[in-house]
Amino acid sequence: MNYIIILIVSAIAQCFFPWWIIAPISFAVGAWRSESGKGAYVAAACAIATIWIVYATYLNMTTGGIMLEKIGSLFAESLKFLKNMPLTITFFVIMAIIGSQVAGLSATAGYHFRQLLK
């Protein structure tokens, strides 16, 4: 249920607020509904990774792949081990890691904050 709540609320909120709105949403859901720190982390990380990958796929399809190739090439220039990967996959992997870490750690912090107040 936490996955679905974070998925829906974050998808709507990201239309109106900056990308980092995922952190307070994940924190709130983690503090409100999570039963364990691991469960909070997994639910939030998977929800945000799902949203961002679906949206990036949509952008990739509507722009013909131009935008993702340009952004992916920025990372491929800096990180030598990414040069052998297709640029689109590079972008998806980096994007999913960043979003899922922010959301997962925020949800875990929310869970532990609730435990602190008990």
C-alpha positions in Angstrom: 0.0 0.0 0.0 2.9 2.4 0.7 4.2 1.8 -2.8 0.9 2.9 -4.3 0.5 5.9 -2.0 4.0 7.2 -2.8 3.6 6.4 -6.5 0.3 8.4 -6.9 1.0 11.3 -4.6 4.6 11.8 -6.0 3.4 11.5 -9.6 0.8 14.3 -9.0 3.1 16.5 -6.9 6.0 16.4 -9.4 3.7 18.1 -11.9 3.6 21.2 -9.7 6.7 21.1 -7.5 10.4 20.5 -8.0 11.8 16.9 -8.3 12.9 16.8 -4.6 9.3 16.8 -3.5 9.7 13.1 -3.4 11.7 13.4 -0.2 9.1 14.9 2.0 6.4 12.7 0.5 8.4 9.6 1.2 9.3 10.8 4.7 5.6 11.4 5.5 4.5 8.0 4.2 7.4 6.3 5.9 6.5 7.9 9.2 2.8 7.3 8.8 2.4 3.8 7.5 5.6 1.8 7.4 6.0 -1.3 9.5 9.8 -1.6 9.1 12.8 0.4 7.9 13.5 -2.0 5.2 9.9 -2.0 4.0 9.8 1.8 4.0 13.0 1.9 2.0 11.9 -0.7 -0.6 8.4 0.8 -1.1 9.7 4.3 -1.6 12.7 3.4 -3.8 10.6 1.2 -6.1 7.8 3.7 -6.4 10.1 6.6 -7.4 12.2 4.4 -9.7 8.9 3.4 -11.4 7.7 6.9 -11.8 10.9 8.3 -13.2 11.6 5.4 -15.6 8.0 5.6 -17.0 8.3 9.4 -17.4 11.8 9.1 -19.0 10.5 6.5 -21.4 7.7 8.8 -22.3 10.1 11.7 -22.9 12.4 9.4 -24.9 9.6 8.3 -27.2 8.2 11.8 -27.7 11.6 13.4 -28.5 12.9 10.6 -30.6 15.7 9.8 -28.1 17.5 13.1 -28.7 17.2 14.4 -25.1 18.3 11.3 -23.4 21.3 10.8 -25.7 22.5 14.3 -24.9 22.1 13.9 -21.2 23.6 10.4 -21.2 26.6 11.6 -23.1 27.3 14.1 -20.3 27.6 11.3 -17.9 29.5 9.0 -20.3 32.2 11.6 -20.7 32.8 11.8 -17.0 32.5 8.2 -16.1 34.7 6.0 -18.3 33.0 2.7 -17.4 29.7 4.0 -18.9 31.2 4.4 -22.4 30.5 0.8 -23.3 26.8 1.1 -22.4 24.1 2.6 -24.7 23.5 6.2 -23.6 19.8 5.7 -23.1 20.4 2.8 -20.6 23.1 4.9 -18.9 20.6 7.7 -18.3 17.9 5.3 -17.0 20.3 3.6 -14.6 21.7 6.9 -13.2 18.2 8.4 -12.9 16.7 5.4 -11.2 19.6 5.2 -8.7 19.4 8.9 -7.7 15.6 9.0 -7.4 15.4 5.7 -5.5 18.1 6.6 -3.1 16.6 10.0 -2.2 13.1 8.4 -1.7 14.3 5.3 0.1 16.5 7.1 2.6 13.7 9.7 3.2 11.2 7.0 3.9 13.6 5.2 6.2 14.2 8.4 8.0 10.5 8.9 8.4 10.1 5.4 9.8 12.9 5.9 12.3 11.5 9.4 13.3 8.2 7.7 14.2 10.1 5.1 16.2 12.0 7.9 18.0 8.7 9.6 19.1 7.2 6.3 20.5 
